Amino acid sequence: MKKTTGLDRSKTKNWHPATQAVRGGTWRSEHGETSEALFLTSGYTYDSAEEVAARFAGEAQGMTYSRLQNPTVAMLEERIALMEGAEACRTQATGMAAMTTALLCQLSAGDHIVAAKAAFGSCRWLIDHLCPRFGIETTVIDGRDNDAWERAIRANTKVFFFETPANPTMDIVDMRHVCALARAHGITTVVDNAFATAALQRPMDFGADVVAYSATKLMEGQGRVLAGAVCGTEKFINEVLLPFQRNTGPNLSPFNAWVVMKGLETLDLRARRQSENALTVGKFVEGRVPRILHPGLASHPQHNLAKSQMDDCGPIFSFILEGREQAMGLLNALELVDISNNIGDSRSLCCHPASTTHYSVSAEARADMGVVEGMLRINIGLEDPRDIIADLDQALTRVGL
Ligand SMILES: *Cc1c(COP(=O)(O)O)cnc(C)c1O
């Protein structure tokens, strides 16, 4: 196995993210295969007993067990790190395994974490239910309010955790401000970048320390496998994350890593086209519903901030109808768009967050973060936007809008 065309990272790291998404981290075997090889193996064999001892002692290079290293997984990790502009990356079985690993690998009883209230349901569950069980103090704030981050800081604050745009309220966090504030206080920022990916937004360019992913979404992009990733400095990944990951084992399977790599090859194309389609469909929906939350539209209160952090605003937006009955009615009237709670897929998918993705969050927390009963979240896919608009048009008409 050798690295892409023999080039080392000092050369390849300057490629743009779209190039990295196709070529970053590629190793080739002696067969010179064009598409990355799938090493579906749990273990490795050795020429001698001394060789394996040397590898375990860290004195010789080489793989020892797929919970520790796997060539296919390593290719994906190198590729994601290069796309992100990060020194290192490790992948996990799901986005939630990535979030749990990114947080628990660095937090201990007595530490404090500040998190934005608008978040994916399971991310909120980690903050509201898991962290307190292990003695980690938590404060949940409005991530849009720069001063609220500062007010929440305590002597034992270790981590700031947020999504931007947030699922499903599309709240934007001012990364330049919040990451600088964290740095000044020795706090690590963990940014969940699932809604944008490196194709549309690179949090490390704004001072983020750790970028965590559900790669299930836009990265994989075609609704096939679950995956997660955590990017950071080599020091963070090797000294903080790896001891946790290697011993707790939330690893990504080589097969799923390979599928995500195939997805990444088209990420730039998909992310841009789906963003464009979402804006086209969003403009149509805006004229028909009481309220739409789309950072790419001038009506979004943080539109300018979103434009200053993101190249494009992504495939997802939310809109608010009168209540649950009308929202469910619209979902049931859809013909082309599927009722589905996934996002980032090349298919258009729509769901009712209060009864699905945010069902595990308490009713009070849902109300506090703005996940109201009339909210629908839609992922705009790669279909012709005229067909998506025609479907939404007939469904909106059926519910009286
Ligand atoms: C989906 C999602 C997750 C969880 O990812 P899984 O791959 O489903 O485990 C975390 N954060 C955000 C913002 C998400 O949209």
CSV table of C-alpha atoms and ligand atoms in Angstrom, one decimal:
chain,number,residue,atom,x,y,z
A,1,MET,CA,0.0,0.0,0.0
A,2,LYS,CA,1.3,3.4,-0.8
A,3,LYS,CA,-0.2,6.9,-0.5
A,4,THR,CA,-1.7,8.6,-3.6
A,5,THR,CA,0.9,8.7,-6.4
A,6,GLY,CA,3.6,8.8,-3.8
A,7,LEU,CA,2.8,12.4,-2.8
A,8,ASP,CA,3.1,13.2,0.8
A,9,ARG,CA,0.8,15.3,2.9
A,10,SER,CA,2.9,18.4,2.6
A,11,LYS,CA,1.9,18.5,-1.1
A,12,THR,CA,-1.7,17.2,-0.9
A,13,LYS,CA,-2.8,19.2,2.0
A,14,ASN,CA,-3.0,22.3,-0.1
A,15,TRP,CA,-5.6,20.8,-2.5
A,16,HIS,CA,-9.0,22.4,-2.2
A,17,PRO,CA,-11.8,20.5,-0.4
A,18,ALA,CA,-13.5,19.4,-3.6
A,19,THR,CA,-10.2,17.8,-4.7
A,20,GLN,CA,-9.6,16.2,-1.3
A,21,ALA,CA,-13.2,14.8,-1.5
A,22,VAL,CA,-12.2,12.8,-4.6
A,23,ARG,CA,-8.5,12.0,-3.9
A,24,GLY,CA,-7.5,12.9,-0.4
A,25,GLY,CA,-6.0,10.0,1.6
A,26,THR,CA,-6.1,7.5,-1.2
A,27,TRP,CA,-3.7,4.5,-0.8
A,28,ARG,CA,-3.1,2.1,-3.6
A,29,SER,CA,-2.1,-1.5,-3.3
A,30,GLU,CA,0.3,-3.2,-5.7
A,31,HIS,CA,-2.6,-3.7,-8.1
A,32,GLY,CA,-3.0,0.0,-8.7
A,33,GLU,CA,-6.8,0.0,-8.3
A,34,THR,CA,-8.5,3.3,-9.2
A,35,SER,CA,-11.3,2.9,-6.6
A,36,GLU,CA,-10.2,2.5,-3.0
A,37,ALA,CA,-9.8,-1.1,-1.9
A,38,LEU,CA,-12.2,-2.5,0.7
A,39,PHE,CA,-10.3,-4.2,3.5
A,40,LEU,CA,-13.1,-6.2,5.1
A,41,THR,CA,-10.9,-7.7,7.8
A,42,SER,CA,-10.9,-7.7,11.6
A,43,GLY,CA,-7.4,-8.8,12.1
A,44,TYR,CA,-3.9,-9.0,10.6
A,45,THR,CA,-1.2,-11.6,10.3
A,46,TYR,CA,2.5,-11.1,11.0
A,47,ASP,CA,5.8,-12.6,9.6
A,48,SER,CA,7.1,-13.2,13.1
A,49,ALA,CA,6.2,-13.1,16.8
A,50,GLU,CA,8.8,-10.3,17.2
A,51,GLU,CA,7.1,-8.2,14.5
A,52,VAL,CA,3.7,-8.2,16.3
A,53,ALA,CA,5.3,-7.4,19.6
A,54,ALA,CA,7.1,-4.4,18.0
A,55,ARG,CA,3.8,-3.2,16.5
A,56,PHE,CA,2.0,-3.4,19.8
A,57,ALA,CA,4.9,-1.6,21.5
A,58,GLY,CA,4.6,1.2,18.9
A,59,GLU,CA,8.2,0.4,17.7
A,60,ALA,CA,7.1,-0.8,14.2
A,61,GLN,CA,4.5,0.6,11.8
A,62,GLY,CA,1.6,-1.6,10.8
A,63,MET,CA,-1.9,-2.6,11.6
A,64,THR,CA,-2.8,-4.9,14.5
A,65,TYR,CA,-6.6,-5.1,14.9
A,66,SER,CA,-9.4,-3.3,13.2
A,67,ARG,CA,-10.7,-1.6,16.4
A,68,LEU,CA,-7.3,0.1,16.4
A,69,GLN,CA,-6.5,0.5,12.6
A,70,ASN,CA,-8.0,-0.5,9.3
A,71,PRO,CA,-6.6,0.6,5.9
A,72,THR,CA,-10.1,1.5,4.3
A,73,VAL,CA,-11.2,3.3,7.4
A,74,ALA,CA,-7.8,5.1,7.6
A,75,MET,CA,-8.2,6.3,4.0
A,76,LEU,CA,-11.6,7.9,4.9
A,77,GLU,CA,-10.2,9.5,8.0
A,78,GLU,CA,-7.3,11.0,6.1
A,79,ARG,CA,-9.7,12.3,3.5
A,80,ILE,CA,-12.1,13.9,5.9
A,81,ALA,CA,-9.2,15.6,7.8
A,82,LEU,CA,-7.8,17.0,4.6
A,83,MET,CA,-11.3,18.3,3.5
A,84,GLU,CA,-11.8,19.9,6.9
A,85,GLY,CA,-8.3,21.5,7.1
A,86,ALA,CA,-7.8,19.4,10.3
A,87,GLU,CA,-4.6,17.7,11.4
A,88,ALA,CA,-6.4,14.4,12.2
A,89,CYS,CA,-9.7,12.6,12.1
A,90,ARG,CA,-11.2,9.4,13.5
A,91,THR,CA,-14.5,7.9,12.4
A,92,GLN,CA,-17.2,6.2,14.4
A,93,ALA,CA,-20.2,4.0,13.7
A,94,THR,CA,-22.8,6.8,13.7
A,95,GLY,CA,-23.1,10.5,14.2
A,96,MET,CA,-24.2,10.0,17.8
A,97,ALA,CA,-21.2,7.7,18.5
A,98,ALA,CA,-19.1,10.6,17.1
A,99,MET,CA,-20.8,13.2,19.4
A,100,THR,CA,-20.6,10.9,22.5
A,101,THR,CA,-16.9,10.2,21.8
A,102,ALA,CA,-16.0,13.8,21.1
A,103,LEU,CA,-17.6,14.8,24.5
A,104,LEU,CA,-16.9,11.9,26.8
A,105,CYS,CA,-13.3,11.5,25.7
A,106,GLN,CA,-12.4,14.9,27.2
A,107,LEU,CA,-15.0,15.5,30.0
A,108,SER,CA,-14.8,14.1,33.6
A,109,ALA,CA,-17.0,14.4,36.7
A,110,GLY,CA,-16.8,18.0,38.0
A,111,ASP,CA,-16.3,19.6,34.5
A,112,HIS,CA,-18.8,21.9,33.0
A,113,ILE,CA,-20.2,22.0,29.4
A,114,VAL,CA,-22.1,24.9,27.8
A,115,ALA,CA,-24.4,23.8,24.9
A,116,ALA,CA,-26.7,25.6,22.5
A,117,LYS,CA,-30.3,24.8,23.2
A,118,ALA,CA,-31.2,24.2,19.6
A,119,ALA,CA,-29.8,20.8,18.7
A,120,PHE,CA,-30.6,17.4,17.2
A,121,GLY,CA,-32.7,15.5,19.7
A,122,SER,CA,-30.1,13.0,20.7
A,123,CYS,CA,-27.4,15.7,21.1
A,124,ARG,CA,-29.8,17.4,23.5
A,125,TRP,CA,-30.3,14.0,25.3
A,126,LEU,CA,-26.5,13.8,25.8
A,127,ILE,CA,-26.5,17.2,27.5
A,128,ASP,CA,-29.8,16.9,29.4
A,129,HIS,CA,-29.6,13.2,30.5
A,130,LEU,CA,-26.2,11.6,30.0
A,131,CYS,CA,-23.7,14.2,31.2
A,132,PRO,CA,-25.5,14.8,34.5
A,133,ARG,CA,-25.4,11.1,35.3
A,134,PHE,CA,-21.6,11.2,35.2
A,135,GLY,CA,-21.3,14.4,37.3
A,136,ILE,CA,-20.7,16.7,34.3
A,137,GLU,CA,-22.4,20.0,34.9
A,138,THR,CA,-24.3,21.4,32.0
A,139,THR,CA,-25.7,24.8,31.0
A,140,VAL,CA,-28.0,25.2,28.0
A,141,ILE,CA,-28.2,28.6,26.4
A,142,ASP,CA,-29.5,30.4,23.3
A,143,GLY,CA,-26.6,29.8,20.9
A,144,ARG,CA,-27.6,32.8,18.8
A,145,ASP,CA,-26.8,35.1,21.8
A,146,ASN,CA,-23.0,35.9,21.9
A,147,ASP,CA,-23.3,37.3,25.4
A,148,ALA,CA,-25.1,34.2,26.7
A,149,TRP,CA,-22.0,32.1,25.9
A,150,GLU,CA,-19.8,34.5,27.9
A,151,ARG,CA,-22.2,34.6,30.9
A,152,ALA,CA,-22.3,30.8,31.1
A,153,ILE,CA,-18.6,30.4,31.5
A,154,ARG,CA,-17.5,29.0,34.9
A,155,ALA,CA,-14.0,28.2,36.3
A,156,ASN,CA,-14.6,24.5,35.4
A,157,THR,CA,-16.0,25.1,31.9
A,158,LYS,CA,-14.2,22.7,29.5
A,159,VAL,CA,-16.4,22.5,26.4
A,160,PHE,CA,-18.7,24.6,24.2
A,161,PHE,CA,-20.9,22.4,22.1
A,162,PHE,CA,-23.2,23.6,19.3
A,163,GLU,CA,-24.6,22.9,15.8
A,164,THR,CA,-24.8,25.6,13.1
A,165,PRO,CA,-27.2,25.6,11.3
A,166,ALA,CA,-29.0,23.8,14.1
A,167,ASN,CA,-31.4,20.9,13.6
A,168,PRO,CA,-34.2,21.8,12.9
A,169,THR,CA,-34.6,25.5,14.0
A,170,MET,CA,-31.8,26.6,11.6
A,171,ASP,CA,-30.3,28.8,14.4
A,172,ILE,CA,-26.9,30.1,13.4
A,173,VAL,CA,-24.0,30.4,15.9
A,174,ASP,CA,-21.5,33.2,15.3
A,175,MET,CA,-18.4,31.0,15.1
A,176,ARG,CA,-15.8,33.8,14.9
A,177,HIS,CA,-17.1,35.3,18.2
A,178,VAL,CA,-17.9,32.1,20.1
A,179,CYS,CA,-14.7,30.2,19.1
A,180,ALA,CA,-12.5,33.3,20.0
A,181,LEU,CA,-14.3,33.6,23.4
A,182,ALA,CA,-13.6,29.9,24.1
A,183,ARG,CA,-9.9,30.1,23.1
A,184,ALA,CA,-9.5,33.1,25.4
A,185,HIS,CA,-10.8,31.0,28.3
A,186,GLY,CA,-9.0,27.7,27.4
A,187,ILE,CA,-12.4,26.1,26.5
A,188,THR,CA,-12.6,23.5,23.7
A,189,THR,CA,-15.3,24.2,21.1
A,190,VAL,CA,-17.0,21.1,19.6
A,191,VAL,CA,-19.0,22.0,16.5
A,192,ASP,CA,-21.5,19.5,15.0
A,193,ASN,CA,-21.2,20.4,11.3
A,194,ALA,CA,-23.6,17.9,9.8
A,195,PHE,CA,-25.9,20.4,8.2
A,196,ALA,CA,-23.1,22.0,6.2
A,197,THR,CA,-20.1,19.7,5.8
A,198,ALA,CA,-16.7,20.9,4.7
A,199,ALA,CA,-18.1,21.5,1.3
A,200,LEU,CA,-20.2,24.5,2.5
A,201,GLN,CA,-18.6,25.5,5.8
A,202,ARG,CA,-15.3,24.8,7.6
A,203,PRO,CA,-15.6,25.7,11.3
A,204,MET,CA,-11.8,25.4,11.8
A,205,ASP,CA,-11.4,28.5,9.6
A,206,PHE,CA,-13.4,30.3,12.3
A,207,GLY,CA,-11.4,29.0,15.2
A,208,ALA,CA,-13.2,25.7,16.1
A,209,ASP,CA,-11.1,23.1,17.9
A,210,VAL,CA,-13.1,20.0,17.2
A,211,VAL,CA,-15.5,19.3,14.3
A,212,ALA,CA,-17.8,16.4,14.7
A,213,TYR,CA,-20.1,14.8,12.1
A,214,SER,CA,-23.0,12.6,11.4
A,215,ALA,CA,-21.5,11.4,8.1
A,216,THR,CA,-24.8,9.6,7.6
A,217,LYS,CA,-26.2,12.8,6.2
A,218,LEU,CA,-24.8,14.9,3.4
A,219,MET,CA,-21.4,13.2,3.4
A,220,GLU,CA,-22.7,9.8,2.6
A,221,GLY,CA,-25.5,11.5,0.7
A,222,GLN,CA,-27.5,8.7,-0.6
A,223,GLY,CA,-29.2,7.2,2.4
A,224,ARG,CA,-27.3,3.9,2.6
A,225,VAL,CA,-25.1,3.7,5.8
A,226,LEU,CA,-24.6,5.4,9.1
A,227,ALA,CA,-21.3,6.9,10.0
A,228,GLY,CA,-19.7,9.6,12.2
A,229,ALA,CA,-16.4,11.4,12.3
A,230,VAL,CA,-14.4,13.7,14.7
A,231,CYS,CA,-11.7,16.0,13.5
A,232,GLY,CA,-9.1,17.9,15.6
A,233,THR,CA,-5.5,18.5,16.2
A,234,GLU,CA,-3.1,15.5,16.2
A,235,LYS,CA,-2.6,16.1,19.9
A,236,PHE,CA,-6.3,16.0,20.6
A,237,ILE,CA,-7.0,13.0,18.4
A,238,ASN,CA,-4.0,11.0,19.5
A,239,GLU,CA,-3.8,11.8,23.2
A,240,VAL,CA,-7.5,12.5,24.2
A,241,LEU,CA,-9.8,10.8,21.7
A,242,LEU,CA,-7.9,7.7,20.7
A,243,PRO,CA,-7.4,6.2,24.2
A,244,PHE,CA,-11.2,6.5,24.7
A,245,GLN,CA,-12.1,5.2,21.2
A,246,ARG,CA,-9.6,2.3,21.2
A,247,ASN,CA,-10.8,1.0,24.5
A,248,THR,CA,-14.6,1.6,24.1
A,249,GLY,CA,-14.8,0.7,20.4
A,250,PRO,CA,-17.4,2.9,18.7
A,251,ASN,CA,-15.6,2.2,15.4
A,252,LEU,CA,-16.9,2.5,11.9
A,253,SER,CA,-17.0,-0.7,9.8
A,254,PRO,CA,-14.6,-0.8,6.8
A,255,PHE,CA,-17.6,-1.5,4.5
A,256,ASN,CA,-19.5,1.6,5.7
A,257,ALA,CA,-16.2,3.7,5.5
A,258,TRP,CA,-15.9,2.6,1.9
A,259,VAL,CA,-19.5,3.6,1.1
A,260,VAL,CA,-19.0,7.0,2.7
A,261,MET,CA,-15.8,7.5,0.6
A,262,LYS,CA,-17.9,6.8,-2.5
A,263,GLY,CA,-20.3,9.5,-1.3
A,264,LEU,CA,-17.6,12.0,-0.7
A,265,GLU,CA,-16.5,11.8,-4.3
A,266,THR,CA,-19.8,13.6,-5.3
A,267,LEU,CA,-20.2,15.7,-2.1
A,268,ASP,CA,-19.2,19.0,-3.6
A,269,LEU,CA,-21.6,18.6,-6.5
A,270,ARG,CA,-24.5,17.4,-4.4
A,271,ALA,CA,-24.1,20.0,-1.6
A,272,ARG,CA,-24.1,22.9,-4.1
A,273,ARG,CA,-26.9,21.6,-6.3
A,274,GLN,CA,-29.1,20.7,-3.3
A,275,SER,CA,-28.4,24.1,-1.7
A,276,GLU,CA,-29.5,25.8,-5.0
A,277,ASN,CA,-32.6,23.6,-5.2
A,278,ALA,CA,-33.4,24.3,-1.5
A,279,LEU,CA,-33.2,28.1,-2.2
A,280,THR,CA,-35.5,27.7,-5.2
A,281,VAL,CA,-38.0,25.6,-3.3
A,282,GLY,CA,-37.7,27.8,-0.2
A,283,LYS,CA,-38.6,30.9,-2.2
A,284,PHE,CA,-41.8,29.2,-3.4
A,285,VAL,CA,-42.7,27.9,0.1
A,286,GLU,CA,-42.1,31.3,1.6
A,287,GLY,CA,-45.0,32.7,-0.3
A,288,ARG,CA,-47.4,30.1,1.0
A,289,VAL,CA,-46.7,29.5,4.7
A,290,PRO,CA,-46.9,31.7,7.8
A,291,ARG,CA,-43.2,31.2,8.6
A,292,ILE,CA,-40.1,29.7,7.0
A,293,LEU,CA,-36.6,29.2,8.6
A,294,HIS,CA,-34.0,29.1,5.8
A,295,PRO,CA,-30.7,30.8,6.4
A,296,GLY,CA,-30.3,31.4,2.7
A,297,LEU,CA,-33.4,33.6,2.6
A,298,ALA,CA,-33.2,37.3,3.5
A,299,SER,CA,-36.2,36.7,5.9
A,300,HIS,CA,-33.9,34.6,8.2
A,301,PRO,CA,-32.9,36.9,11.1
A,302,GLN,CA,-29.3,35.6,10.9
A,303,HIS,CA,-29.1,35.6,7.1
A,304,ASN,CA,-26.0,37.9,6.9
A,305,LEU,CA,-24.2,35.9,9.6
A,306,ALA,CA,-25.0,32.6,7.7
A,307,LYS,CA,-23.7,34.1,4.5
A,308,SER,CA,-20.5,35.2,6.2
A,309,GLN,CA,-19.7,31.6,7.5
A,310,MET,CA,-21.2,29.4,4.7
A,311,ASP,CA,-20.5,29.2,1.0
A,312,ASP,CA,-24.0,27.9,0.4
A,313,CYS,CA,-26.7,27.3,3.0
A,314,GLY,CA,-27.3,23.6,2.5
A,315,PRO,CA,-30.3,21.4,1.5
A,316,ILE,CA,-32.4,21.7,4.6
A,317,PHE,CA,-35.0,24.2,5.8
A,318,SER,CA,-37.9,24.2,8.2
A,319,PHE,CA,-41.3,25.9,8.0
A,320,ILE,CA,-44.1,26.4,10.4
A,321,LEU,CA,-47.8,25.8,9.9
A,322,GLU,CA,-50.7,26.4,12.2
A,323,GLY,CA,-50.3,23.2,14.3
A,324,ARG,CA,-49.7,19.5,14.4
A,325,GLU,CA,-52.9,18.7,12.5
A,326,GLN,CA,-52.1,20.9,9.5
A,327,ALA,CA,-48.4,19.7,9.5
A,328,MET,CA,-49.4,16.0,9.5
A,329,GLY,CA,-52.0,16.8,6.8
A,330,LEU,CA,-49.3,18.3,4.6
A,331,LEU,CA,-47.0,15.3,5.1
A,332,ASN,CA,-49.8,12.9,4.3
A,333,ALA,CA,-50.6,14.8,1.1
A,334,LEU,CA,-47.1,14.6,-0.3
A,335,GLU,CA,-46.7,12.4,-3.4
A,336,LEU,CA,-43.1,12.8,-4.6
A,337,VAL,CA,-41.4,14.0,-1.4
A,338,ASP,CA,-41.1,11.1,1.1
A,339,ILE,CA,-42.1,11.2,4.7
A,340,SER,CA,-38.7,10.5,6.2
A,341,ASN,CA,-36.7,11.8,9.1
A,342,ASN,CA,-33.3,11.5,7.3
A,343,ILE,CA,-31.5,14.5,5.8
A,344,GLY,CA,-28.7,15.1,3.4
A,345,ASP,CA,-30.1,12.4,1.1
A,346,SER,CA,-30.3,13.0,-2.7
A,347,ARG,CA,-34.0,12.4,-2.3
A,348,SER,CA,-36.4,15.1,-1.0
A,349,LEU,CA,-37.6,14.1,2.5
A,350,CYS,CA,-39.9,15.8,4.9
A,351,CYS,CA,-40.6,15.2,8.6
A,352,HIS,CA,-42.4,16.5,11.7
A,353,PRO,CA,-39.5,17.0,14.2
A,354,ALA,CA,-41.7,17.3,17.4
A,355,SER,CA,-43.0,13.7,16.9
A,356,THR,CA,-39.8,12.2,15.4
A,357,THR,CA,-36.2,13.6,15.6
A,358,HIS,CA,-37.1,15.6,18.7
A,359,TYR,CA,-39.5,13.2,20.4
A,360,SER,CA,-36.8,12.2,23.0
A,361,VAL,CA,-36.5,15.9,24.1
A,362,SER,CA,-38.9,17.0,26.8
A,363,ALA,CA,-41.9,19.1,25.8
A,364,GLU,CA,-40.4,22.1,27.7
A,365,ALA,CA,-37.0,21.8,26.0
A,366,ARG,CA,-38.8,21.5,22.7
A,367,ALA,CA,-40.8,24.6,23.3
A,368,ASP,CA,-37.7,26.4,24.6
A,369,MET,CA,-35.7,25.7,21.4
A,370,GLY,CA,-38.6,26.5,19.1
A,371,VAL,CA,-39.6,23.1,17.9
A,372,VAL,CA,-43.3,23.8,17.7
A,373,GLU,CA,-46.1,21.4,16.9
A,374,GLY,CA,-46.6,23.0,13.5
A,375,MET,CA,-43.0,22.7,12.4
A,376,LEU,CA,-41.9,20.6,9.4
A,377,ARG,CA,-38.3,20.1,8.3
A,378,ILE,CA,-37.6,19.4,4.7
A,379,ASN,CA,-34.4,18.1,3.0
A,380,ILE,CA,-34.3,19.1,-0.7
A,381,GLY,CA,-32.8,16.5,-2.9
A,382,LEU,CA,-31.5,16.3,-6.4
A,383,GLU,CA,-34.8,16.0,-8.2
A,384,ASP,CA,-35.8,18.8,-10.6
A,385,PRO,CA,-37.0,21.6,-8.3
A,386,ARG,CA,-40.0,22.2,-10.5
A,387,ASP,CA,-41.3,18.7,-9.6
A,388,ILE,CA,-40.6,19.3,-5.9
A,389,ILE,CA,-42.5,22.6,-6.1
A,390,ALA,CA,-45.4,21.0,-7.9
A,391,ASP,CA,-45.7,18.4,-5.2
A,392,LEU,CA,-45.5,21.0,-2.3
A,393,ASP,CA,-48.0,23.1,-4.2
A,394,GLN,CA,-50.6,20.4,-4.4
A,395,ALA,CA,-50.0,19.3,-0.8
A,396,LEU,CA,-50.2,22.9,0.6
A,397,THR,CA,-53.4,23.4,-1.4
A,398,ARG,CA,-54.9,20.2,0.2
A,399,VAL,CA,-54.3,21.7,3.7
A,400,GLY,CA,-55.8,25.0,2.7
A,401,LEU,CA,-52.6,27.0,2.1
B,1,LIG,C1,-28.4,13.1,12.4
B,1,LIG,C2,-27.7,14.0,13.3
B,1,LIG,C3,-26.9,13.5,14.3
B,1,LIG,C4,-26.8,12.0,14.6
B,1,LIG,O1,-26.2,11.3,13.6
B,1,LIG,P1,-26.5,9.7,13.3
B,1,LIG,O2,-25.6,9.4,12.2
B,1,LIG,O3,-28.0,9.6,13.0
B,1,LIG,O4,-26.2,9.0,14.6
B,1,LIG,C5,-26.2,14.4,15.1
B,1,LIG,N1,-26.3,15.7,14.8
B,1,LIG,C6,-27.0,16.2,13.8
B,1,LIG,C7,-27.0,17.7,13.6
B,1,LIG,C8,-27.7,15.4,13.0
B,1,LIG,O5,-28.5,15.9,12.0
